[in-house]
Each structure stands twice: as structure tokens, then as C-alpha cells.
C-alpha positions in Angstrom: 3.5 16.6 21.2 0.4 16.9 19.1 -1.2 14.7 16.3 -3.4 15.5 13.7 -5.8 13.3 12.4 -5.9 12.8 8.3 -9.1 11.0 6.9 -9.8 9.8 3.6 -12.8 8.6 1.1 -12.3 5.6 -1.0 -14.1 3.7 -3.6 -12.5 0.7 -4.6 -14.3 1.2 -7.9 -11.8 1.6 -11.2 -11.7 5.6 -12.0 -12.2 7.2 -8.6 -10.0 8.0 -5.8 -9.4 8.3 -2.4 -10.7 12.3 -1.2 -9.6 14.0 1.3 -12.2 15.2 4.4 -11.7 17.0 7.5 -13.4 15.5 10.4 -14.9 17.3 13.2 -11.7 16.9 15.4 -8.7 16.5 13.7 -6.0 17.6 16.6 -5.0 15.8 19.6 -2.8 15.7 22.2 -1.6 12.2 21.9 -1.5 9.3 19.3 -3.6 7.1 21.0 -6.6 9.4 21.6 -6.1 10.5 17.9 -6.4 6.8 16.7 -8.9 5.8 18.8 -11.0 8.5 17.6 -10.0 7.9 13.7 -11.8 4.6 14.4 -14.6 5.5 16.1 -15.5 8.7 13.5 -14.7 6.0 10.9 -17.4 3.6 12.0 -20.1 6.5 12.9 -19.9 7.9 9.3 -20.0 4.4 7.7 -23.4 3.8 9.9 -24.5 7.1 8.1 -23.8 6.1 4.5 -26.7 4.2 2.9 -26.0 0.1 2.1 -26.5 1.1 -1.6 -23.9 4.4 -1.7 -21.4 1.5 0.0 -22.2 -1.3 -2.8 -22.0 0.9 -5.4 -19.2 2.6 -4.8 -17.3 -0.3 -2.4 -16.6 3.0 -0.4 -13.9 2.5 3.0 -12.6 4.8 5.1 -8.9 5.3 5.7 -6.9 7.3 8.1 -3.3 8.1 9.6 -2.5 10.1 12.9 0.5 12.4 11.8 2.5 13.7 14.1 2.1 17.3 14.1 5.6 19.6 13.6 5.8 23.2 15.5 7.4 25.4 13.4 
């Protein structure tokens, strides 16, 4: 079973919304390793982003680990 890791961009500001990105690794080989890393990516970039890009535009990060279906 694989999972694949979905991230998104938020700003809680009124008018934008949530944009979809594709992180570095976005396919693993179990839930846990995907969550853990969906976490850790997610704390990394918001180190990156300046304290005045996060004020201004209240920006989070969200995430889900989808399980992936073999077709």
C-alpha cells in the first residue's frame, strides 16, 4: 500500500485560497512515514517564509496522506 502526500497554501485572509503545491516527496510506502514527513516539510517551509509574508497573509500549511489506488 502506498500513500501520497497532498499539501496545501492557505491564507486565512478574506479573497484568497488554499493552493495546491507539490512537495519534494510526495509518495510513500506507509501512512505513518507519509504523515510524519507532511509535518516535518510543513514546519521547514514555514521557517523559510518571512514573519511579514506570514502576518500579512495569516498563511498555514495543510495536508492529508491519501491513500494511493493501483489501477
Amino acid at each position: 500500500m502506498k500513500f501520497v502526500l497532498v499539501m496545501l497554501l492557505c491564507s486565512n485572509v478574506s479573497g484568497n485560497s488554499c493552493k495546491p503545491f507539490e512537495p519534494e516527496y510526495y509518495t510513500f510506502k506507509s501512512y505513518h512515514e507519509c504523515a510524519r514527513y507532511g509535518y516535518s516539510y510543513s514546519s521547514e517551509l514555514m521557517e523559510n517564509f518571512s514573519k511579514e509574508f506570514i502576518d500579512e497573509y495569516r498563511a498555514y500549511i495543510v495536508f492529508s496522506c491519501r491513500e494511493q489506488t493501483q489501477t
